[in-house]
Amino acid sequence: MRLSPRSSVRSSYRPRPMPAALRLVIGLAILVTVGTLTLMLPWMGAQRPLTWNEALFTAVSALSVTGLSIITPVSDLSLAGQIVLLLLIQIGGVGFMVMAVIVFQLLGRRITLTDRLALTDSMGLLVPGAIVQLVRRVLLTVLLIETIGAALLWIHWRDMLGPERALLYAIFHSVSAFCNAGFDLFSGLPQHPYGIPNDSTSLAILGTLIFLGGLGIPVLAELLTFWRIRFSLHTRITLTVVLTLVSIGAGGLFLTEQQPGHPLANESLERQIALALFQSISTRTAGFSAFQPLDELSPAGRLLTIVLMFIGCAPASMGGGITTGTFAVLMLAVGAYARGLASPQIGGRTLAPQTVRKAAAILTVSLLVVLTATWLILITHEASLDDALFEVVSAFATCGLSLQLTGELNLFGQLVICVMMFWGRLGALTLVVALAHQRPQLVTYPEEQVLIG
């Protein structure tokens, strides 16, 4: 039996695979929907079921590992609700594509090339080589670090909270700190009205977890095998930029917050250093505050905090922001232009022009989105510019720090912040690529100069 030409064409037709960026957007949207519906179940609330906007805001904040909240988890969520919140934070932190790959393997399903490409994008990696093996190591590493952190917190908090309650709090805050989420179960308690305990031991454990979670998967993988390999250029740049930003942030906050009426005014020198160091680490997308209350920050401290949040953590990490990689590439490009070099150079290597263009695109899109969202908050709320900008950048950078504006947002403001958290978790270019219809360039036009500067 011979097939007609039309039948042959129809039988050979294969639908085009969904782009990896679009798969990430849809996947996160589905998780947000499932998380919202789950949190709306009657037994998830402590005294009453959560409203749809409370559930939506909490689900987006948890899955984007931000920490901004319009509810108080310790009093508004039941034990079941707190456990669901913990699971959403964990899924959001390690990445839903990582969880999907683990589930596929448990079910015996083959990981397709499209899945590998989507996973590579979600983890911020350059090539999909050996991605499944990397996923296993990532998951084991994450669980090991969180377990060690939880054990140390339980030992430290068991006398203060009791063994059973301390176990829940230790696990919750270890996951929240490593995933750079910023959710806590202390806010609202009479003895901790401003959030986490800010004693030196608690801050040391939580600060270490936040720092490790903000380094990124490729950097952690190299640090765990430092005796076998030479650090890549990415790892060297990341460690240099992260340590520099932490030092600048700690030094800046130490100088600006010692005046009367500001967070460090009544602390000893040792405590001032410890609090400023932790706040600098946490500011770059963790969301825990050692400055209690945070709204006593000086104007200079607020500006420094906004800048640190906007830069954020390393690529392929638990945090957000434009990332330290983008910041480093832009600084190198400026330095190369000032020295008259054709391309940025560092460590005996030249950065590709595409890398510089990508960094410039990320910065441009991020600034436009942040400014637009800030304007929308300002025209719909009676808020000052610094409060609105602080809140928007915190959401964009998936940080979670707030100057008490979150609880005062109306429904429109809550939706704006939800969009910013969603955008910040996926990254500027992921959403742009997912929403844009890209076409190959078929025509090249002659060059012409345009005045700039």
Tab-separated table of C-alpha atoms in Angstrom:
chain	number	residue	atom	x	y	z
A	1	MET	CA	0.000	0.000	0.000
A	2	ARG	CA	1.491	3.350	-1.060
A	3	LEU	CA	0.946	6.499	0.924
A	4	SER	CA	-0.110	9.630	-0.865
A	5	PRO	CA	2.352	12.552	-0.777
A	6	ARG	CA	0.014	14.433	1.584
A	7	SER	CA	-0.117	11.423	3.957
A	8	SER	CA	3.669	11.148	3.857
A	9	VAL	CA	4.070	14.805	4.797
A	10	ARG	CA	1.522	14.457	7.594
A	11	SER	CA	3.148	11.314	8.988
A	12	SER	CA	6.631	12.861	8.948
A	13	TYR	CA	5.497	16.018	10.708
A	14	ARG	CA	6.825	16.458	14.219
A	15	PRO	CA	5.792	19.313	16.487
A	16	ARG	CA	8.592	21.674	17.389
A	17	PRO	CA	9.792	21.206	20.979
A	18	MET	CA	8.888	23.921	23.413
A	19	PRO	CA	11.827	26.328	23.999
A	20	ALA	CA	13.711	25.697	27.234
A	21	ALA	CA	13.040	29.214	28.540
A	22	LEU	CA	9.290	28.844	27.980
A	23	ARG	CA	9.329	25.469	29.729
A	24	LEU	CA	10.866	27.124	32.789
A	25	VAL	CA	8.261	29.898	32.844
A	26	ILE	CA	5.351	27.487	32.463
A	27	GLY	CA	6.832	25.057	34.980
A	28	LEU	CA	7.180	27.731	37.651
A	29	ALA	CA	3.682	29.041	36.893
A	30	ILE	CA	2.242	25.545	37.361
A	31	LEU	CA	4.076	25.151	40.661
A	32	VAL	CA	2.767	28.529	41.831
A	33	THR	CA	-0.775	27.433	40.968
A	34	VAL	CA	-0.413	24.135	42.817
A	35	GLY	CA	1.196	25.861	45.797
A	36	THR	CA	-1.553	28.475	45.940
A	37	LEU	CA	-4.350	25.905	45.848
A	38	THR	CA	-2.609	23.804	48.499
A	39	LEU	CA	-2.168	26.732	50.877
A	40	MET	CA	-5.854	27.611	50.446
A	41	LEU	CA	-6.941	24.283	51.938
A	42	PRO	CA	-8.844	24.844	55.214
A	43	TRP	CA	-6.364	22.986	57.422
A	44	MET	CA	-3.365	25.002	56.183
A	45	GLY	CA	-4.403	28.072	58.167
A	46	ALA	CA	-4.013	28.233	61.936
A	47	GLN	CA	-7.161	30.207	62.771
A	48	ARG	CA	-8.801	30.559	59.341
A	49	PRO	CA	-8.147	29.491	55.741
A	50	LEU	CA	-5.847	31.780	53.782
A	51	THR	CA	-7.489	34.034	51.208
A	52	TRP	CA	-6.528	33.514	47.567
A	53	ASN	CA	-4.251	36.556	47.479
A	54	GLU	CA	-2.513	35.536	50.726
A	55	ALA	CA	-1.981	32.025	49.380
A	56	LEU	CA	-0.775	33.308	45.998
A	57	PHE	CA	1.648	35.818	47.502
A	58	THR	CA	3.041	33.211	49.911
A	59	ALA	CA	3.422	30.566	47.193
A	60	VAL	CA	5.206	32.950	44.814
A	61	SER	CA	7.460	34.203	47.593
A	62	ALA	CA	8.366	30.668	48.704
A	63	LEU	CA	8.953	29.232	45.218
A	64	SER	CA	11.002	32.281	44.254
A	65	VAL	CA	12.887	31.931	47.582
A	66	THR	CA	12.212	35.572	48.440
A	67	GLY	CA	10.723	35.732	51.932
A	68	LEU	CA	8.422	38.729	51.580
A	69	SER	CA	5.114	37.906	53.222
A	70	ILE	CA	1.717	39.430	53.899
A	71	ILE	CA	1.034	36.810	56.571
A	72	THR	CA	2.884	35.785	59.735
A	73	PRO	CA	3.799	32.107	59.166
A	74	VAL	CA	4.124	31.168	62.842
A	75	SER	CA	0.625	32.425	63.731
A	76	ASP	CA	-1.285	32.285	60.428
A	77	LEU	CA	-0.173	28.804	59.293
A	78	SER	CA	-0.861	25.486	60.994
A	79	LEU	CA	1.885	22.889	61.355
A	80	ALA	CA	0.763	21.396	58.040
A	81	GLY	CA	0.899	24.846	56.431
A	82	GLN	CA	4.394	25.447	57.764
A	83	ILE	CA	5.560	22.098	56.369
A	84	VAL	CA	4.045	22.919	52.957
A	85	LEU	CA	5.806	26.299	53.084
A	86	LEU	CA	9.065	24.501	53.859
A	87	LEU	CA	8.600	22.162	50.884
A	88	LEU	CA	7.843	25.074	48.559
A	89	ILE	CA	11.026	26.813	49.712
A	90	GLN	CA	13.071	23.661	49.115
A	91	ILE	CA	11.611	23.124	45.641
A	92	GLY	CA	12.141	26.767	44.774
A	93	GLY	CA	15.706	26.681	46.076
A	94	VAL	CA	17.083	23.590	44.364
A	95	GLY	CA	14.994	24.319	41.275
A	96	PHE	CA	11.868	22.600	40.057
A	97	MET	CA	13.707	21.214	37.030
A	98	VAL	CA	16.120	19.436	39.391
A	99	MET	CA	13.153	17.951	41.250
A	100	ALA	CA	11.556	16.963	37.936
A	101	VAL	CA	14.687	15.115	36.819
A	102	ILE	CA	14.849	13.213	40.110
A	103	VAL	CA	11.183	12.216	39.784
A	104	PHE	CA	11.693	11.156	36.138
A	105	GLN	CA	14.607	8.943	37.139
A	106	LEU	CA	12.655	7.365	39.996
A	107	LEU	CA	9.864	6.584	37.517
A	108	GLY	CA	12.357	5.187	35.010
A	109	ARG	CA	11.632	7.867	32.411
A	110	ARG	CA	14.397	8.864	29.989
A	111	ILE	CA	15.637	12.456	30.270
A	112	THR	CA	15.242	13.978	26.807
A	113	LEU	CA	17.559	16.526	25.226
A	114	THR	CA	14.877	19.199	25.669
A	115	ASP	CA	14.693	18.382	29.381
A	116	ARG	CA	18.478	18.597	29.618
A	117	LEU	CA	18.522	21.995	27.893
A	118	ALA	CA	15.795	23.316	30.200
A	119	LEU	CA	17.693	21.976	33.200
A	120	THR	CA	20.892	23.618	31.969
A	121	ASP	CA	19.064	26.959	31.676
A	122	SER	CA	17.458	26.630	35.107
A	123	MET	CA	20.836	25.956	36.727
A	124	GLY	CA	22.554	28.763	34.832
A	125	LEU	CA	25.088	26.470	33.191
A	126	LEU	CA	26.676	26.881	29.778
A	127	VAL	CA	26.612	23.327	28.393
A	128	PRO	CA	24.328	20.339	29.115
A	129	GLY	CA	27.157	17.831	29.407
A	130	ALA	CA	26.775	15.275	32.238
A	131	ILE	CA	23.881	17.342	33.578
A	132	VAL	CA	22.026	14.403	35.153
A	133	GLN	CA	25.067	13.308	37.140
A	134	LEU	CA	25.548	16.908	38.273
A	135	VAL	CA	21.921	17.027	39.428
A	136	ARG	CA	22.472	14.035	41.712
A	137	ARG	CA	25.571	15.594	43.244
A	138	VAL	CA	23.786	18.929	43.664
A	139	LEU	CA	20.847	17.364	45.483
A	140	LEU	CA	23.093	15.318	47.785
A	141	THR	CA	25.262	18.360	48.515
A	142	VAL	CA	22.246	20.534	49.296
A	143	LEU	CA	20.752	17.936	51.641
A	144	LEU	CA	24.102	17.393	53.382
A	145	ILE	CA	24.705	21.103	53.999
A	146	GLU	CA	21.137	21.662	55.188
A	147	THR	CA	21.347	18.655	57.512
A	148	ILE	CA	24.569	19.883	59.106
A	149	GLY	CA	23.078	23.371	59.491
A	150	ALA	CA	19.888	21.977	61.044
A	151	ALA	CA	21.897	19.856	63.513
A	152	LEU	CA	23.939	22.862	64.652
A	153	LEU	CA	20.845	25.048	65.013
A	154	TRP	CA	19.020	22.332	66.961
A	155	ILE	CA	21.921	21.997	69.395
A	156	HIS	CA	21.978	25.752	69.888
A	157	TRP	CA	18.210	26.312	70.118
A	158	ARG	CA	17.044	23.223	72.023
A	159	ASP	CA	17.372	24.856	75.458
A	160	MET	CA	15.591	27.998	74.270
A	161	LEU	CA	12.721	26.303	72.395
A	162	GLY	CA	12.609	22.771	73.736
A	163	PRO	CA	13.873	19.680	71.829
A	164	GLU	CA	10.778	19.021	69.667
A	165	ARG	CA	10.037	22.603	68.699
A	166	ALA	CA	13.726	23.287	68.173
A	167	LEU	CA	13.871	20.409	65.657
A	168	LEU	CA	11.161	21.953	63.458
A	169	TYR	CA	12.689	25.426	63.755
A	170	ALA	CA	16.201	24.119	63.021
A	171	ILE	CA	15.133	22.269	59.865
A	172	PHE	CA	12.948	25.132	58.650
A	173	HIS	CA	15.560	27.840	59.139
A	174	SER	CA	18.435	25.730	57.800
A	175	VAL	CA	16.520	25.193	54.546
A	176	SER	CA	15.349	28.809	54.455
A	177	ALA	CA	18.884	30.134	55.032
A	178	PHE	CA	20.669	27.874	52.526
A	179	CYS	CA	17.988	28.506	49.895
A	180	ASN	CA	18.316	32.256	50.602
A	181	ALA	CA	14.564	32.382	51.234
A	182	GLY	CA	14.277	34.627	54.302
A	183	PHE	CA	11.117	33.053	55.742
A	184	ASP	CA	11.257	32.566	59.510
A	185	LEU	CA	9.048	31.230	62.279
A	186	PHE	CA	10.230	33.698	64.925
A	187	SER	CA	8.540	36.883	63.662
A	188	GLY	CA	5.423	37.450	65.727
A	189	LEU	CA	6.645	35.653	68.835
A	190	PRO	CA	6.741	37.928	71.931
A	191	GLN	CA	10.416	37.180	72.614
A	192	HIS	CA	11.424	37.684	68.958
A	193	PRO	CA	9.198	40.441	67.544
A	194	TYR	CA	11.626	41.329	64.743
A	195	GLY	CA	12.540	37.872	63.473
A	196	ILE	CA	15.445	35.483	63.934
A	197	PRO	CA	17.562	35.499	67.120
A	198	ASN	CA	20.521	37.760	66.487
A	199	ASP	CA	22.930	36.224	68.985
A	200	SER	CA	26.396	35.577	67.597
A	201	THR	CA	26.065	31.782	67.341
A	202	SER	CA	22.759	31.881	65.456
A	203	LEU	CA	24.107	34.525	63.099
A	204	ALA	CA	27.305	32.532	62.469
A	205	ILE	CA	25.416	29.351	61.533
A	206	LEU	CA	22.764	31.095	59.436
A	207	GLY	CA	25.324	33.390	57.818
A	208	THR	CA	27.455	30.427	56.734
A	209	LEU	CA	24.425	28.689	55.209
A	210	ILE	CA	23.411	31.871	53.372
A	211	PHE	CA	26.948	32.410	52.080
A	212	LEU	CA	27.233	28.844	50.744
A	213	GLY	CA	23.796	28.978	49.144
A	214	GLY	CA	24.693	32.211	47.375
A	215	LEU	CA	27.888	30.916	45.734
A	216	GLY	CA	26.149	28.946	43.001
A	217	ILE	CA	26.134	25.309	41.966
A	218	PRO	CA	29.261	25.386	39.727
A	219	VAL	CA	31.323	27.102	42.447
A	220	LEU	CA	30.169	24.707	45.166
A	221	ALA	CA	30.959	21.739	42.920
A	222	GLU	CA	34.528	22.994	42.419
A	223	LEU	CA	35.020	23.858	46.096
A	224	LEU	CA	34.032	20.310	47.083
A	225	THR	CA	36.715	18.881	44.756
A	226	PHE	CA	39.369	21.581	45.183
A	227	TRP	CA	42.142	19.007	45.631
A	228	ARG	CA	41.552	17.511	42.168
A	229	ILE	CA	41.005	20.463	39.864
A	230	ARG	CA	42.196	23.983	39.227
A	231	PHE	CA	39.514	26.566	39.856
A	232	SER	CA	37.819	27.818	36.694
A	233	LEU	CA	37.751	31.484	35.737
A	234	HIS	CA	34.081	31.646	36.747
A	235	THR	CA	34.836	30.370	40.253
A	236	ARG	CA	37.764	32.748	40.718
A	237	ILE	CA	35.709	35.733	39.572
A	238	THR	CA	32.731	34.716	41.715
A	239	LEU	CA	34.759	34.280	44.905
A	240	THR	CA	36.574	37.578	44.327
A	241	VAL	CA	33.399	39.567	43.671
A	242	VAL	CA	31.425	37.939	46.509
A	243	LEU	CA	34.146	38.529	49.105
A	244	THR	CA	34.623	42.096	47.871
A	245	LEU	CA	30.900	42.879	48.056
A	246	VAL	CA	30.574	41.319	51.520
A	247	SER	CA	33.547	43.365	52.761
A	248	ILE	CA	32.288	46.616	51.227
A	249	GLY	CA	28.768	45.981	52.546
A	250	ALA	CA	29.936	45.161	56.065
A	251	GLY	CA	32.285	48.142	56.176
A	252	GLY	CA	29.673	50.499	54.776
A	253	LEU	CA	26.944	49.401	57.194
A	254	PHE	CA	29.420	49.535	60.087
A	255	LEU	CA	30.164	53.182	59.265
A	256	THR	CA	26.599	54.344	58.516
A	257	GLU	CA	24.621	52.676	61.308
A	258	GLN	CA	26.550	53.801	64.417
A	259	GLN	CA	24.756	57.124	64.790
A	260	PRO	CA	22.086	57.503	67.517
A	261	GLY	CA	18.730	56.107	66.430
A	262	HIS	CA	20.268	53.580	64.032
A	263	PRO	CA	20.650	49.786	64.512
A	264	LEU	CA	24.292	49.680	65.713
A	265	ALA	CA	24.175	52.705	68.009
A	266	ASN	CA	23.927	50.827	71.325
A	267	GLU	CA	26.028	47.748	70.499
A	268	SER	CA	29.565	46.873	71.534
A	269	LEU	CA	32.350	46.949	68.934
A	270	GLU	CA	32.359	43.148	68.564
A	271	ARG	CA	28.608	43.063	68.112
A	272	GLN	CA	28.712	45.925	65.632
A	273	ILE	CA	31.184	43.985	63.478
A	274	ALA	CA	29.204	40.728	63.740
A	275	LEU	CA	25.854	42.369	62.953
A	276	ALA	CA	27.251	44.391	60.042
A	277	LEU	CA	28.959	41.312	58.557
A	278	PHE	CA	25.827	39.163	58.795
A	279	GLN	CA	23.630	41.926	57.382
A	280	SER	CA	25.995	42.357	54.445
A	281	ILE	CA	25.859	38.610	53.686
A	282	SER	CA	22.089	38.430	54.116
A	283	THR	CA	21.383	41.587	52.110
A	284	ARG	CA	22.540	39.965	48.887
A	285	THR	CA	19.231	38.003	48.706
A	286	ALA	CA	18.783	36.037	51.940
A	287	GLY	CA	16.271	38.303	53.664
A	288	PHE	CA	17.120	37.620	57.319
A	289	SER	CA	17.760	40.789	59.277
A	290	ALA	CA	20.246	41.157	62.112
A	291	PHE	CA	19.329	44.854	62.349
A	292	GLN	CA	16.229	44.912	64.521
A	293	PRO	CA	14.152	46.812	63.576
A	294	LEU	CA	15.345	47.169	59.980
A	295	ASP	CA	13.349	50.359	59.317
A	296	GLU	CA	15.827	52.264	61.520
A	297	LEU	CA	18.400	52.040	58.714
A	298	SER	CA	19.930	55.405	57.827
A	299	PRO	CA	19.357	56.808	54.311
A	300	ALA	CA	22.963	55.912	53.427
A	301	GLY	CA	22.429	52.381	54.757
A	302	ARG	CA	19.226	52.016	52.744
A	303	LEU	CA	20.973	53.052	49.534
A	304	LEU	CA	23.862	50.639	50.154
A	305	THR	CA	21.381	47.847	50.893
A	306	ILE	CA	19.445	48.524	47.678
A	307	VAL	CA	22.657	48.369	45.624
A	308	LEU	CA	23.770	45.102	47.254
A	309	MET	CA	20.320	43.561	46.737
A	310	PHE	CA	20.244	44.639	43.096
A	311	ILE	CA	23.610	42.977	42.392
A	312	GLY	CA	22.551	39.850	44.270
A	313	CYS	CA	24.208	36.448	44.348
A	314	ALA	CA	26.270	34.348	41.965
A	315	PRO	CA	24.767	32.797	38.809
A	316	ALA	CA	23.174	29.347	39.272
A	317	SER	CA	22.774	30.022	42.998
A	318	MET	CA	19.815	30.123	45.366
A	319	GLY	CA	19.600	33.902	45.152
A	320	GLY	CA	18.625	36.502	42.582
A	321	GLY	CA	19.586	39.985	41.419
A	322	ILE	CA	21.478	40.741	38.233
A	323	THR	CA	24.123	38.318	39.684
A	324	THR	CA	27.776	38.841	40.491
A	325	GLY	CA	28.703	37.449	37.068
A	326	THR	CA	26.820	40.218	35.262
A	327	PHE	CA	28.290	42.831	37.585
A	328	ALA	CA	31.837	41.532	37.067
A	329	VAL	CA	31.499	41.423	33.266
A	330	LEU	CA	30.147	44.984	33.160
A	331	MET	CA	32.993	46.276	35.355
A	332	LEU	CA	35.553	44.465	33.209
A	333	ALA	CA	33.971	45.905	30.049
A	334	VAL	CA	34.175	49.439	31.458
A	335	GLY	CA	37.810	48.866	32.418
A	336	ALA	CA	38.626	47.481	28.978
A	337	TYR	CA	37.021	50.490	27.273
A	338	ALA	CA	38.944	52.893	29.507
A	339	ARG	CA	42.220	51.158	28.568
A	340	GLY	CA	41.388	51.067	24.871
A	341	LEU	CA	41.085	47.278	24.655
A	342	ALA	CA	38.860	45.662	22.059
A	343	SER	CA	37.472	43.102	24.571
A	344	PRO	CA	37.525	42.639	28.367
A	345	GLN	CA	40.430	40.543	29.600
A	346	ILE	CA	41.037	38.797	32.926
A	347	GLY	CA	43.202	35.938	34.122
A	348	GLY	CA	44.840	35.496	30.762
A	349	ARG	CA	41.477	35.087	29.050
A	350	THR	CA	39.318	37.288	26.808
A	351	LEU	CA	35.578	37.497	27.381
A	352	ALA	CA	33.397	36.835	24.349
A	353	PRO	CA	31.468	39.829	22.913
A	354	GLN	CA	28.245	37.848	23.354
A	355	THR	CA	28.900	37.668	27.105
A	356	VAL	CA	29.265	41.437	27.330
A	357	ARG	CA	26.090	41.989	25.269
A	358	LYS	CA	24.178	39.574	27.481
A	359	ALA	CA	25.349	41.362	30.644
A	360	ALA	CA	24.341	44.740	29.184
A	361	ALA	CA	20.917	43.347	28.222
A	362	ILE	CA	20.371	41.952	31.726
A	363	LEU	CA	21.247	45.287	33.333
A	364	THR	CA	19.063	47.287	30.943
A	365	VAL	CA	16.001	45.048	31.240
A	366	SER	CA	16.389	44.806	35.023
A	367	LEU	CA	16.573	48.581	35.459
A	368	LEU	CA	13.492	49.096	33.263
A	369	VAL	CA	11.495	46.490	35.171
A	370	VAL	CA	12.510	47.796	38.609
A	371	LEU	CA	11.778	51.418	37.712
A	372	THR	CA	8.408	50.524	36.176
A	373	ALA	CA	7.354	48.488	39.213
A	374	THR	CA	8.501	51.245	41.593
A	375	TRP	CA	6.464	53.811	39.652
A	376	LEU	CA	3.393	51.568	39.813
A	377	ILE	CA	3.778	51.221	43.604
A	378	LEU	CA	4.208	54.977	44.029
A	379	ILE	CA	1.068	55.903	42.074
A	380	THR	CA	-1.109	53.386	43.924
A	381	HIS	CA	0.237	53.755	47.473
A	382	GLU	CA	1.152	56.541	49.860
A	383	ALA	CA	4.777	55.440	50.133
A	384	SER	CA	8.076	57.289	49.972
A	385	LEU	CA	10.428	56.708	47.056
A	386	ASP	CA	13.050	54.904	49.135
A	387	ASP	CA	10.462	52.582	50.737
A	388	ALA	CA	8.913	51.677	47.370
A	389	LEU	CA	12.266	51.205	45.636
A	390	PHE	CA	13.548	49.125	48.561
A	391	GLU	CA	10.497	46.850	48.398
A	392	VAL	CA	10.643	46.399	44.609
A	393	VAL	CA	14.390	45.686	44.512
A	394	SER	CA	13.975	43.245	47.397
A	395	ALA	CA	11.333	41.373	45.386
A	396	PHE	CA	13.324	41.541	42.137
A	397	ALA	CA	16.460	40.251	43.865
A	398	THR	CA	14.400	37.551	45.679
A	399	CYS	CA	15.831	38.966	48.887
A	400	GLY	CA	12.910	39.395	51.271
A	401	LEU	CA	14.082	42.371	53.326
A	402	SER	CA	11.317	44.897	53.923
A	403	LEU	CA	10.846	48.280	55.566
A	404	GLN	CA	7.358	47.229	56.729
A	405	LEU	CA	5.710	48.189	53.422
A	406	THR	CA	4.734	44.619	52.473
A	407	GLY	CA	1.883	44.414	54.972
A	408	GLU	CA	0.479	47.751	53.775
A	409	LEU	CA	0.234	46.806	50.094
A	410	ASN	CA	-3.194	46.767	48.484
A	411	LEU	CA	-4.205	43.989	46.084
A	412	PHE	CA	-2.642	45.719	43.082
A	413	GLY	CA	0.614	46.269	44.951
A	414	GLN	CA	0.683	42.624	46.024
A	415	LEU	CA	0.303	41.519	42.405
A	416	VAL	CA	3.100	43.882	41.306
A	417	ILE	CA	5.435	42.418	43.929
A	418	CYS	CA	4.391	38.883	42.927
A	419	VAL	CA	5.352	39.619	39.318
A	420	MET	CA	8.702	41.006	40.490
A	421	MET	CA	9.431	37.917	42.589
A	422	PHE	CA	8.451	35.622	39.704
A	423	TRP	CA	10.604	37.650	37.307
A	424	GLY	CA	13.537	37.733	39.702
A	425	ARG	CA	13.592	33.970	40.211
A	426	LEU	CA	13.651	33.171	36.502
A	427	GLY	CA	15.943	36.008	35.472
A	428	ALA	CA	15.494	38.853	33.024
A	429	LEU	CA	16.671	37.115	29.872
A	430	THR	CA	14.762	33.889	30.564
A	431	LEU	CA	11.452	35.735	30.511
A	432	VAL	CA	12.414	37.924	27.562
A	433	VAL	CA	13.503	34.917	25.495
A	434	ALA	CA	10.405	32.955	26.527
A	435	LEU	CA	8.021	35.746	25.543
A	436	ALA	CA	9.814	37.001	22.432
A	437	HIS	CA	9.503	35.481	18.976
A	438	GLN	CA	13.125	35.149	17.901
A	439	ARG	CA	13.942	34.993	14.208
A	440	PRO	CA	17.274	34.348	12.522
A	441	GLN	CA	18.961	37.434	11.105
A	442	LEU	CA	18.805	37.098	7.314
A	443	VAL	CA	19.964	40.588	6.360
A	444	THR	CA	22.947	42.603	7.553
A	445	TYR	CA	22.831	46.372	7.077
A	446	PRO	CA	25.738	48.826	6.700
A	447	GLU	CA	27.118	50.302	9.922
A	448	GLU	CA	26.541	53.922	10.916
A	449	GLN	CA	27.657	55.895	13.951
A	450	VAL	CA	25.239	57.275	16.557
A	451	LEU	CA	26.246	59.930	19.089
A	452	ILE	CA	26.379	58.646	22.686
A	453	GLY	CA	27.904	59.891	25.923
